[in-house]
Tab-separated table of C-alpha atoms in Angstrom:
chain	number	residue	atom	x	y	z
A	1	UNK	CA	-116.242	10.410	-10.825
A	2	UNK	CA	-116.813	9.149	-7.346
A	3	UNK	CA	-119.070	6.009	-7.578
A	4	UNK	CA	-118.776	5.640	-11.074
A	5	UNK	CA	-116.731	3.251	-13.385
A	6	UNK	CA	-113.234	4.890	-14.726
A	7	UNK	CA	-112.780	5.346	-18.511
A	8	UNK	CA	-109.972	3.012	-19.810
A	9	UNK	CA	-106.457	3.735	-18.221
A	10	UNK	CA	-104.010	5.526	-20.369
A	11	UNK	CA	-100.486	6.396	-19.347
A	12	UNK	CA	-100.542	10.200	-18.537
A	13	UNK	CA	-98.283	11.282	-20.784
A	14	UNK	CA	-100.324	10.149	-23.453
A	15	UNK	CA	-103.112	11.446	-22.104
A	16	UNK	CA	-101.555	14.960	-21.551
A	17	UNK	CA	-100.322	14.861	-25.445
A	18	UNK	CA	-104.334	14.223	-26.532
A	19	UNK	CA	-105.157	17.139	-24.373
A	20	UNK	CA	-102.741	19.114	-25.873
A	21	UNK	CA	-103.516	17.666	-29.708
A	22	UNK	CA	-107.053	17.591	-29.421
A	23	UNK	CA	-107.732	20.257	-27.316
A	24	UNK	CA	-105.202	23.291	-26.261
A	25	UNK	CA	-103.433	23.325	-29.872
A	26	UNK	CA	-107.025	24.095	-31.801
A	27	UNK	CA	-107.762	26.574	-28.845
A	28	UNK	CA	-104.364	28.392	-29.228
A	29	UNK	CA	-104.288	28.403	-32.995
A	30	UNK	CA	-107.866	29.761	-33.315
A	31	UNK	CA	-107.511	32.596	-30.631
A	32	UNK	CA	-104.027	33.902	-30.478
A	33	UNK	CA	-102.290	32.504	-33.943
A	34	UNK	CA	-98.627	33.295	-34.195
A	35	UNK	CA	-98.207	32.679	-30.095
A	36	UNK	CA	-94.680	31.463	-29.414
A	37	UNK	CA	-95.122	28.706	-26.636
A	38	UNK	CA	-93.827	25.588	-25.671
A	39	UNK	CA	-96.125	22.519	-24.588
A	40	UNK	CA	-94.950	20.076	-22.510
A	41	UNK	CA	-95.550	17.717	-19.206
A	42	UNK	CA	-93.022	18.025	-17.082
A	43	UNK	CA	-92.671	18.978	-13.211
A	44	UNK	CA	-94.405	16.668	-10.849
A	45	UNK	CA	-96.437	13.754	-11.082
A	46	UNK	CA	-95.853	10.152	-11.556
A	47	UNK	CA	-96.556	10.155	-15.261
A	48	UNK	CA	-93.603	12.574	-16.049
A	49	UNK	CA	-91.497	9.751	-15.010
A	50	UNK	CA	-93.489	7.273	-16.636
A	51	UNK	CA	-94.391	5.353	-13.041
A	52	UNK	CA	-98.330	6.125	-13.106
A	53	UNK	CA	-100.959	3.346	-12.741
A	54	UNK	CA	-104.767	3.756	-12.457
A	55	UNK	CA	-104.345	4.460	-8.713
A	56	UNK	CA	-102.414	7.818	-9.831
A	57	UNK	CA	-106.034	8.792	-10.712
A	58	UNK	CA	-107.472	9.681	-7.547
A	59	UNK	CA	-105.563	13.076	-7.431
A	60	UNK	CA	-104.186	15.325	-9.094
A	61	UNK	CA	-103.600	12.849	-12.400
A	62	UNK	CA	-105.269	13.536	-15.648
A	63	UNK	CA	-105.505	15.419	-18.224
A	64	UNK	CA	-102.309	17.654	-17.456
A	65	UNK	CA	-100.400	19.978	-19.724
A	66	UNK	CA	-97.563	22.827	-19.164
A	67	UNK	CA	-97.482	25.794	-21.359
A	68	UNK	CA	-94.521	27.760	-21.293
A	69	UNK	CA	-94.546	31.597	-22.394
A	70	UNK	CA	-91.370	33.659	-23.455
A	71	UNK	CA	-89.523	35.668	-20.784
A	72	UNK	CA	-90.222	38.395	-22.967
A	73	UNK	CA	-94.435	37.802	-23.062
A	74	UNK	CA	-97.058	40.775	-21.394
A	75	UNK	CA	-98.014	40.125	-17.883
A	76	UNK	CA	-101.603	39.241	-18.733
A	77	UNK	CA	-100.916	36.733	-21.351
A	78	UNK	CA	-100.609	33.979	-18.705
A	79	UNK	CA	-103.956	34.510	-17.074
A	80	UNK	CA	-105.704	35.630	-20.669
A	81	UNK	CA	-104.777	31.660	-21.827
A	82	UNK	CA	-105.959	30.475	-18.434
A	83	UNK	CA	-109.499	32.027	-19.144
A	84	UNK	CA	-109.264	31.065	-22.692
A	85	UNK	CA	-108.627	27.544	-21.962
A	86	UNK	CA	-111.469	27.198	-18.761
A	87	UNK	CA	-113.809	28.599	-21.666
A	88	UNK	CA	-113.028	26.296	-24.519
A	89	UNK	CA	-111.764	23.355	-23.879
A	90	UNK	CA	-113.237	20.418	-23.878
A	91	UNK	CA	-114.987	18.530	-20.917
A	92	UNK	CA	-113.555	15.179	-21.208
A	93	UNK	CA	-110.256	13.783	-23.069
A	94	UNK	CA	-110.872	10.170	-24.201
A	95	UNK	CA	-113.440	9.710	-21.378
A	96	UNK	CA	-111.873	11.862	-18.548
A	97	UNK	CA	-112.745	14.656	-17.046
A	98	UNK	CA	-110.740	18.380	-17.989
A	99	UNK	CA	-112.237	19.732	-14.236
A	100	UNK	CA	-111.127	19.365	-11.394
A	101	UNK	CA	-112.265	19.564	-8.009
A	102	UNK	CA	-110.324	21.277	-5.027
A	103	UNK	CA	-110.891	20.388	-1.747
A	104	UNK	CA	-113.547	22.770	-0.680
A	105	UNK	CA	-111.526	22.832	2.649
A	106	UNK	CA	-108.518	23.217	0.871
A	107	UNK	CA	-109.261	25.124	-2.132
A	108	UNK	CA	-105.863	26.223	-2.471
A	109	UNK	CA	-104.337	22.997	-2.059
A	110	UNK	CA	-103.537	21.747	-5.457
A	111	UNK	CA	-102.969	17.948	-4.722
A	112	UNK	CA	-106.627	17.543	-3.901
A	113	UNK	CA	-107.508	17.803	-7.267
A	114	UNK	CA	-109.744	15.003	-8.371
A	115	UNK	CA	-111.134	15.047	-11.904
A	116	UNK	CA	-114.890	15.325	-11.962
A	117	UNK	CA	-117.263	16.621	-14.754
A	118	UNK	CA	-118.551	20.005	-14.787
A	119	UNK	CA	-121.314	22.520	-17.006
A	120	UNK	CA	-119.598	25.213	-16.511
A	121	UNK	CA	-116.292	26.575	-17.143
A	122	UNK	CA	-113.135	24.159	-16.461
A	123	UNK	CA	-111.034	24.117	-13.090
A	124	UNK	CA	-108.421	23.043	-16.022
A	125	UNK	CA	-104.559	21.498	-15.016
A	126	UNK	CA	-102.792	23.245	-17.699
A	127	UNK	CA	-100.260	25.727	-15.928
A	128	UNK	CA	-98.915	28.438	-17.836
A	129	UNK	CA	-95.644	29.886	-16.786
A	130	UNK	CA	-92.489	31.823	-19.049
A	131	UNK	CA	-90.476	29.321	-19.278
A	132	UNK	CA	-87.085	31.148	-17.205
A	133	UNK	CA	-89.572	31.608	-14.341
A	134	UNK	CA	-90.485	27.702	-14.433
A	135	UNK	CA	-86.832	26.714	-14.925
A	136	UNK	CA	-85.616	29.267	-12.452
A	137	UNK	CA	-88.116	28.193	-9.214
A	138	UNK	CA	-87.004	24.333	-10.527
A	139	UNK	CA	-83.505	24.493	-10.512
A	140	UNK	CA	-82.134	28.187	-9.787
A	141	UNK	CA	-81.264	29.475	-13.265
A	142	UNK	CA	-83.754	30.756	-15.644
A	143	UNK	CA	-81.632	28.978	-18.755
A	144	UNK	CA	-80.884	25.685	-16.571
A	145	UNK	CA	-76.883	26.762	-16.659
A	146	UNK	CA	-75.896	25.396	-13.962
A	147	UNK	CA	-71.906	26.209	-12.059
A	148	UNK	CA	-70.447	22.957	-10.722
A	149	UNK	CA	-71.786	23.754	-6.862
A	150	UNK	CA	-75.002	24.958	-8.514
A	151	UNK	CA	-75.723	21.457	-9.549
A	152	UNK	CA	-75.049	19.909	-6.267
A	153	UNK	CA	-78.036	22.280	-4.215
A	154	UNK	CA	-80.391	20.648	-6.687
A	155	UNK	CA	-81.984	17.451	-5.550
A	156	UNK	CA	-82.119	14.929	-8.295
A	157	UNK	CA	-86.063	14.417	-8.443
A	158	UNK	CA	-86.606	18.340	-9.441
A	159	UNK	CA	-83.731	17.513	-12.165
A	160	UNK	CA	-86.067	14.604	-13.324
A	161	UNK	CA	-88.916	16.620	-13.577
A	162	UNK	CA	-87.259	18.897	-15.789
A	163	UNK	CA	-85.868	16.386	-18.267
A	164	UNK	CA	-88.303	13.889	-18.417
A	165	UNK	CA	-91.755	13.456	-18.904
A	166	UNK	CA	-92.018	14.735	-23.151
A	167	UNK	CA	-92.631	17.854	-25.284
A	168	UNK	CA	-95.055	17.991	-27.380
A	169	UNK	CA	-94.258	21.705	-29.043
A	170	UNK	CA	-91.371	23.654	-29.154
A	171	UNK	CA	-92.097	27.000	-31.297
A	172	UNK	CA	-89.010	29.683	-29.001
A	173	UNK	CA	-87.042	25.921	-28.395
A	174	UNK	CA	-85.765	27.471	-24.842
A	175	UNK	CA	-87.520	24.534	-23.066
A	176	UNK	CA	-85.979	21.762	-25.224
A	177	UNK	CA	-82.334	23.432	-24.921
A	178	UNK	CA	-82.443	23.793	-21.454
A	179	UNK	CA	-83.501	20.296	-21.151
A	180	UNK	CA	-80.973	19.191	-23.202
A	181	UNK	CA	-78.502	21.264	-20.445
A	182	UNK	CA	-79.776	19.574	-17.809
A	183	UNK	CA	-80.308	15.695	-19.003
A	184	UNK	CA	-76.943	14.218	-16.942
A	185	UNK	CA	-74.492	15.928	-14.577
A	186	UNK	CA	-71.302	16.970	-16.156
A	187	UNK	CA	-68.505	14.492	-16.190
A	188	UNK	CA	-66.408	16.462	-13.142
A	189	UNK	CA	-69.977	16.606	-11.226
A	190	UNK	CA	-70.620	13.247	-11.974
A	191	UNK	CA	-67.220	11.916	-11.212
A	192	UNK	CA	-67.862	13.946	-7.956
A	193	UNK	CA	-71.237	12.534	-7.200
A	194	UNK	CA	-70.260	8.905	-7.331
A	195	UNK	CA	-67.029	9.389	-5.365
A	196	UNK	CA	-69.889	10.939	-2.582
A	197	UNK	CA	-71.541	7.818	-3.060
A	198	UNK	CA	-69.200	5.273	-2.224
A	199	UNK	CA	-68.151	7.583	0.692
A	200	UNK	CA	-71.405	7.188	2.506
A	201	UNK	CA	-71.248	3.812	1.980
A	202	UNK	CA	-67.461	3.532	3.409
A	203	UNK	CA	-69.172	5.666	6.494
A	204	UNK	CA	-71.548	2.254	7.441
A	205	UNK	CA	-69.999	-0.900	5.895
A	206	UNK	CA	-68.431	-1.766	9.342
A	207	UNK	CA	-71.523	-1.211	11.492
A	208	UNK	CA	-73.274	-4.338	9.944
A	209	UNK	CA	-70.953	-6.510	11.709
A	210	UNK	CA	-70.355	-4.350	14.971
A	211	UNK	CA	-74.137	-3.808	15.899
A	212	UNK	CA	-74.757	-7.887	15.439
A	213	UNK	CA	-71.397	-8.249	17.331
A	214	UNK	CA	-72.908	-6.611	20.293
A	215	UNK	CA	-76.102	-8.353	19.936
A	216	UNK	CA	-78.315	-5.828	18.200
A	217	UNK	CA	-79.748	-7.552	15.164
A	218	UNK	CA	-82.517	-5.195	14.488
A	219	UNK	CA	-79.793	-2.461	14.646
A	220	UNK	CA	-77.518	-4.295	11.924
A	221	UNK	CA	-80.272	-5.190	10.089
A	222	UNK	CA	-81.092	-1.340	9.844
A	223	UNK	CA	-77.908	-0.710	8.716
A	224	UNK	CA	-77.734	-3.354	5.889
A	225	UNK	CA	-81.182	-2.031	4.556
A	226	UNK	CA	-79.607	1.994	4.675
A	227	UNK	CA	-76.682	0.313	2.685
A	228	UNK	CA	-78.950	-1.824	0.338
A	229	UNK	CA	-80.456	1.687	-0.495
A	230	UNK	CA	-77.362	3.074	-1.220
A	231	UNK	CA	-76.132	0.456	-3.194
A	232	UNK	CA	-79.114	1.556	-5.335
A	233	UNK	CA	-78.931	4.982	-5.725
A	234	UNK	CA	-75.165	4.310	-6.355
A	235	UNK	CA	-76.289	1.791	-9.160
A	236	UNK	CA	-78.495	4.713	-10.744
A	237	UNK	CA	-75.815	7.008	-10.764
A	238	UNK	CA	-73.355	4.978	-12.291
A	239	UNK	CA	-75.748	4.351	-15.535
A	240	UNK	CA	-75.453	8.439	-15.529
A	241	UNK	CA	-79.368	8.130	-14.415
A	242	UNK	CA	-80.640	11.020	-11.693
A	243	UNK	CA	-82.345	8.986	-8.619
A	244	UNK	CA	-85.684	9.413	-8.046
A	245	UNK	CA	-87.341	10.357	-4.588
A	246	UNK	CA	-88.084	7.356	-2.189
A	247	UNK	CA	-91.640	6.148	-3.917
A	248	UNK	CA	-89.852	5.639	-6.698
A	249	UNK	CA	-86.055	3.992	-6.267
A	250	UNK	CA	-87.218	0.707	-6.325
A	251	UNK	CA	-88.642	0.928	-9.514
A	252	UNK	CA	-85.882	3.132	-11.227
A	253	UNK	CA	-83.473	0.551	-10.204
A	254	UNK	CA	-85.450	-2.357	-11.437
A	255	UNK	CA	-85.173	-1.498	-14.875
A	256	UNK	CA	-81.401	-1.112	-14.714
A	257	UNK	CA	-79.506	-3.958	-16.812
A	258	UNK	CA	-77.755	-4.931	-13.501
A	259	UNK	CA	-80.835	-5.274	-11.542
A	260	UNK	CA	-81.319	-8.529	-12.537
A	261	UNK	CA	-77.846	-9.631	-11.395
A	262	UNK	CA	-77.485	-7.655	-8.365
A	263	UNK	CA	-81.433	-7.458	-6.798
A	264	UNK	CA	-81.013	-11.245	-5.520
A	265	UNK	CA	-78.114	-10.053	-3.109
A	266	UNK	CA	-79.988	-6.990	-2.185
A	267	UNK	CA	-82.973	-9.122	-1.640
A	268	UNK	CA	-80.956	-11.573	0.607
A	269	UNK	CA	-79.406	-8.690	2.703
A	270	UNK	CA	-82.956	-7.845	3.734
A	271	UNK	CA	-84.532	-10.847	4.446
A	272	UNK	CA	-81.090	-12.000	6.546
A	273	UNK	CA	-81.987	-13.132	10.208
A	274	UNK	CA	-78.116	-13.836	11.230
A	275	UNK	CA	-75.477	-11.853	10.415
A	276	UNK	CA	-73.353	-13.888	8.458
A	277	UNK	CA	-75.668	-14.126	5.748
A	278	UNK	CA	-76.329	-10.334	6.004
A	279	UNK	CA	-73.061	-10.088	5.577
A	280	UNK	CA	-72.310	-12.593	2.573
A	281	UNK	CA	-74.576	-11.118	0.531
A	282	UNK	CA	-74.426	-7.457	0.958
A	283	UNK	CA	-70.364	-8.449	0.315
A	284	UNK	CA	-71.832	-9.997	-3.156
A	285	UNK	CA	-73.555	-6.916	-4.220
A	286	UNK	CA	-70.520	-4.754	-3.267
A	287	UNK	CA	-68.254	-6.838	-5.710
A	288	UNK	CA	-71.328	-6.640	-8.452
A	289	UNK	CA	-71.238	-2.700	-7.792
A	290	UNK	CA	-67.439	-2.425	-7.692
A	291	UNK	CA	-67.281	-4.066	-10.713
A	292	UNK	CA	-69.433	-1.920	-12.489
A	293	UNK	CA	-67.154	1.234	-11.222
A	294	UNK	CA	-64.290	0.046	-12.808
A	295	UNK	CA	-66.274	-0.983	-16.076
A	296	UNK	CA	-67.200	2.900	-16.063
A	297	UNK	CA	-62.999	3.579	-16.672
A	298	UNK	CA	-63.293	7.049	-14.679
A	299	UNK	CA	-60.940	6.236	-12.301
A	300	UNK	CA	-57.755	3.633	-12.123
A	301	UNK	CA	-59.104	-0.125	-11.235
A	302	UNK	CA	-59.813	-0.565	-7.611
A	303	UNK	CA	-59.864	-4.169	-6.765
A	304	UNK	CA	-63.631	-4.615	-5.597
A	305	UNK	CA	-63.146	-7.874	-3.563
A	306	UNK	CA	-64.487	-8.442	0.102
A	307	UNK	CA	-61.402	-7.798	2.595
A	308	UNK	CA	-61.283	-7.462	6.396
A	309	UNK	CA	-61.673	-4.235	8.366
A	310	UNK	CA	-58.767	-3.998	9.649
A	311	UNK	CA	-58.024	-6.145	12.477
A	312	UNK	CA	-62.014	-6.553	13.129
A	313	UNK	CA	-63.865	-10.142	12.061
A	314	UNK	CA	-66.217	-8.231	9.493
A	315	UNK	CA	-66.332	-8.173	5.792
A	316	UNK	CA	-66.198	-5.493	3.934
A	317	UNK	CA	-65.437	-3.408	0.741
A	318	UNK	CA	-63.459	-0.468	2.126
A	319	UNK	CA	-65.324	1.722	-0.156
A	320	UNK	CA	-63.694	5.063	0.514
A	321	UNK	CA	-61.217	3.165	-2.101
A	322	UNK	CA	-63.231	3.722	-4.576
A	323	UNK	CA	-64.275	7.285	-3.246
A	324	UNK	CA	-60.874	8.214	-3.200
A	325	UNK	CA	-59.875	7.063	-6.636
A	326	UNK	CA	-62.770	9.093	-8.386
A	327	UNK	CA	-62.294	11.909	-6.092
A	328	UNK	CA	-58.198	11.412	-8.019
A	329	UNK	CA	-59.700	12.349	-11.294
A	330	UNK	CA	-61.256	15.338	-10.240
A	331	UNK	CA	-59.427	18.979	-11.943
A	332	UNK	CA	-62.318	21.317	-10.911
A	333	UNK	CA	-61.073	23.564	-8.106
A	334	UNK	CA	-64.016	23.846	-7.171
A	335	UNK	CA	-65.116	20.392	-6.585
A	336	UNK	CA	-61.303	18.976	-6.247
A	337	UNK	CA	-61.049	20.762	-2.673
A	338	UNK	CA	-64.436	20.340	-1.231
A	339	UNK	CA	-65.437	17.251	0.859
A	340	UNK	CA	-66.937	14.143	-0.056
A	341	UNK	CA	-70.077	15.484	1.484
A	342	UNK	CA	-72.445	15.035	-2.094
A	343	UNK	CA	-74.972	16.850	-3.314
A	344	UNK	CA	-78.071	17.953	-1.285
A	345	UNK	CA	-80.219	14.651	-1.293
A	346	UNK	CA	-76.842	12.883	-0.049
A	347	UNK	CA	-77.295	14.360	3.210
A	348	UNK	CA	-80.317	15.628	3.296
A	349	UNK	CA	-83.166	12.836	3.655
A	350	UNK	CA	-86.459	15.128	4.233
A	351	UNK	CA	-88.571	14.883	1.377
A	352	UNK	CA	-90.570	18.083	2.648
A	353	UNK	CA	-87.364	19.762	2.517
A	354	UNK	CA	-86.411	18.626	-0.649
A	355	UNK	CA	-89.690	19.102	-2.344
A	356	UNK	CA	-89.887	22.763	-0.535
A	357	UNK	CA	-86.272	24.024	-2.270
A	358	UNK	CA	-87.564	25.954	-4.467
């Protein structure tokens, strides 16, 4: 497709469900009828969550699909639908190509796949995987059950890529209940989560102030951007909605019901060039996010206006109140006596470590 004029954008999942519709279903149904499969797109890519644009097309975006086998399927069923499929389907899907190319430097590296047409049999994207294997190299469990400390070594982006994106077919129904599992932490991992939240928060607050105090604006402003992102996340989690990897925050958050209301004080705590107005308005967003805490009624009201800390000039939330009031609520053993460290993508902040636990 290099030099040549694009077909007409379509979002990717609807693209992957014309693939399946028009083109894997009538496969599957003529060759192996009776299979027991799921079809789905789901795993990675910026159309499972919805976020693709026609730039998503110069790799690895297309016509995509997942099929998922039973644990119980032969060995060679996998690779007998891969040949099936690179020998029947067809070339194009509403004007785009089913082939793609690999990097002939690279041919093992699947995100330089670029859609191009072929002759000859199709370099296809559907995967086809049983369905425990997929769910077990996702998030550790080949059902998606999940203990309480389970959930917190999976980072929330592989948790989004299992319970978004859509299903299209559903004959064993192991892929829809396991989504289903998996949609929202439990209400003790939650309540954990958030307390984590506001913890890391509680860890910085004070530095805004003390950096500028010592005359180090670039490292206050640092520090107000760091809390700005956390005030995000923390926003996310609150609405019981996983938080996407960094590409992708700003527009999760956007399309919160608070953004509106709180994205002008995050805005301002950016653009700040003195501290006081750094200050002032990352103190207006931490009353807009308090607020919404105590809204949630997990814990007992925390009063979520600006106060000193301690006997320093700097205004703050003190919001290890808030930590500690969720972390109150808490009857999970488990999570009750751990520390407020969080789940892995609360301290970790590598995404090649993050995308790698697998």
């Amino acid at each position: 497709m290099i030099g040549e004029r694009p077909p007409a954008f379509l979002p990717g999942l609807a693209l992957s469900r014309i693939l399946y519709e028009e083109g894997v279903r009538p496969v599957l149904d003529a060759a192996l009828p009776g299979l027991a499969y799921a079809a789905a797109r789901v795993g990675s890519g910026s159309e499972v969550l919805g976020h693709d644009t026609p730039r998503s097309a110069d790799h690895e975006w297309g016509p995509r699909l997942n099929l998922f086998l039973t644990d119980e399927s032969d060995d060679g069923l996998a690779d007998e639908i891969r040949e099936l499929l690179a020998a029947r389907l067809p070339k194009h899907v509403r004007g785009w190509p089913t082939h793609f190319r690999r990097d002939p430097g690279n041919p093992l590296d699947p995100v330089s796949g670029h859609m191009t047409p072929t002759e000859g049999p199709v370099d296809h994207r559907v995967s086809v995987d049983r369905v425990g294997t997929w769910l077990a190299r996702q998030v550790g469990d080949a059902q998606g059950q999940l203990t309480s400390t389970a959930w917190l070594a999976v980072p929330q982006q592989r948790l989004l890529e299992v319970t978004e994106g859509a299903v299209f077919h559903d004959g064993p129904g192991a892929l829809t209940a396991a989504r289903a599992r998996l949609a929202r932490y439990p209400d003790e991992v939650w309540r954990y989560v958030l307390a984590c939240q506001w913890q890391r928060i509680s860890q910085e607050e004070a530095f805004v102030g003390r950096c500028a105090e010592v005359g180090d604006d670039l490292g206050s402003a640092v520090v107000a951007a760091r809390i700005v992102r956390d005030l995000m996340r923390l926003s996310l989690l609150l609405a019981r909605t996983y938080v996407p990897y960094g590409k992708w925050l700003g527009t999760a958050f956007s399309r919160l019901p608070v953004a509106d209301r709180l994205t002008p004080s995050l805005r301002g705590a950016l653009a700040a060039t003195a501290y006081p107005d750094r200050e002032r308005h990352l103190c207006d967003a931490y009353e807009r996010v308090g607020a919404l805490q105590n809204d949630t009624g997990l814990a007992a009201y925390v009063d979520p206006a600006r106060r000193p800390y301690h006997s320093r000039p700097f205004q703050v939330l003190h919001a290890d109140r808030f930590a500690r009031a969720l972390a109150r609520t808490l009857t999970d053993p488990a999570l009750r006596e751990r520390p407020l460290t969080g789940a892995v993508d609360q301290w970790a902040d590598s995404t090649d470590y993050l995308a790698a636990m697998r």
